[in-house]
Every structure is written in structure tokens, then in C-alpha cells.
Coordinates of C-alpha atoms in Angstrom, one line a residue:
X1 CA 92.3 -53.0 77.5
X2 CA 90.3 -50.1 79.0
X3 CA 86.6 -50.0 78.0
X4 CA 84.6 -46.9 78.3
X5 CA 80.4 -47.6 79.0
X6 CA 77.9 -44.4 79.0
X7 CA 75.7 -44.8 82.4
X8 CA 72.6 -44.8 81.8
X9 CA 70.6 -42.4 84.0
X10 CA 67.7 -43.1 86.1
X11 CA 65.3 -41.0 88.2
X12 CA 63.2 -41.8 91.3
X13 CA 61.1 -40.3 93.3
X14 CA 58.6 -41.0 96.0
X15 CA 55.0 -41.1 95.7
X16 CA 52.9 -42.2 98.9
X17 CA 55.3 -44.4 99.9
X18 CA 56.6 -45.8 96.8
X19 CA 59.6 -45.7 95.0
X20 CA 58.8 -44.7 91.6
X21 CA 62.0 -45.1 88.8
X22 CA 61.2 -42.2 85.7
X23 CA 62.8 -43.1 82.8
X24 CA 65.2 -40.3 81.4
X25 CA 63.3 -38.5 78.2
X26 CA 66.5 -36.6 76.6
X27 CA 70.0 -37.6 77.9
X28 CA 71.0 -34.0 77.3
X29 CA 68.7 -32.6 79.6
X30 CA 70.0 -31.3 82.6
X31 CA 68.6 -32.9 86.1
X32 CA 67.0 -30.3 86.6
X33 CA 65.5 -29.6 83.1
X34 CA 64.2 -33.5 83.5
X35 CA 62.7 -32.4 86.6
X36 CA 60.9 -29.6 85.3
X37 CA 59.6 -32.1 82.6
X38 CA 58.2 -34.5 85.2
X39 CA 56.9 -31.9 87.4
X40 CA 54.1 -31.7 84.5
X41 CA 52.9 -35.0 86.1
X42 CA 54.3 -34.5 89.5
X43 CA 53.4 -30.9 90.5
X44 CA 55.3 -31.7 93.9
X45 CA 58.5 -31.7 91.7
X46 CA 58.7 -28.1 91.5
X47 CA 60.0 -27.4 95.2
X48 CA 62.0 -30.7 94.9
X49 CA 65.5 -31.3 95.5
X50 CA 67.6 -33.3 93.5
X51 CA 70.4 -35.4 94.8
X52 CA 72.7 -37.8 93.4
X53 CA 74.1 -39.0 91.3
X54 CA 75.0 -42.0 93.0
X55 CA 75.9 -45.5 91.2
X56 CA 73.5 -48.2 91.4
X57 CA 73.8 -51.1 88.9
X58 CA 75.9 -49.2 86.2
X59 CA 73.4 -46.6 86.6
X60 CA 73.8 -43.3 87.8
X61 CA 70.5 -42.5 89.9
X62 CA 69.1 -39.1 90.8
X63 CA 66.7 -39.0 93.5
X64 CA 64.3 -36.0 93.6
X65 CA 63.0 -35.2 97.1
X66 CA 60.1 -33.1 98.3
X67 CA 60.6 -31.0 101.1
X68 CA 58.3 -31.7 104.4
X69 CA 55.2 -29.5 105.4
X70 CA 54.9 -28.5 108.2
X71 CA 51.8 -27.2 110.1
X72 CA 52.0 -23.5 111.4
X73 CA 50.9 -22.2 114.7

């Protein structure tokens, strides 16, 4: 018999260092809609990139990742 489970879906994102896992707040968001929802608290979300999803745990996990400053001159 063939049964059919819903992943769950998980978000991360890096602060200083740290892996920080955001719980998802509406499965029928979009990634990127729940990135614009998070990017209330993280204002470094809004240049973010999102990648995934890949499978961790019977999870799929998006990662959102900031692009790197540079220093001019």
C-alpha cells in the first residue's frame, strides 16, 4: 500500500553565525511571501535569496541567504 504524507516546511536562516529554523506561518504562502513576512523581523531578508527545497527529516527546508557586502574603493 502506497501512503501519501504532506512535508512539513521549514525555514532557516543565519543570524551571526547561527542557524535559526522559522516556523512556517501559513502553508499557503509562497516562499517568498513567508519571506516577506519574516523580513518584518529580519530586515536583511529583503535582499535574500531563497534556496531549496531540499529534504531533511521529512521536511522540506528553505534556506534564505543574504548576499555579502562588500567594501567599495
Amino acid at each position: 500500500m502506497l501512503v501519501v504524507t504532506e512535508l512539513e516546511r521549514k525555514f532557516t536562516y543565519s543570524v551571526k553565525g547561527q542557524n535559526v529554523t522559522l516556523p512556517d506561518p501559513d502553508p499557503s504562502l509562497s516562499p517568498e511571501a513567508v519571506m516577506n513576512f519574516y523580513s518584518n523581523t529580519y530586515p536583511e531578508l529583503i535582499s535574500a535569496k531563497i534556496t531549496g527545497p531540499e529534504i531533511k527529516n521529512d521536511a522540506m527546508v528553505y534556506s534564505f541567504g543574504t548576499a555579502v557586502m562588500g567594501t567599495k574603493g
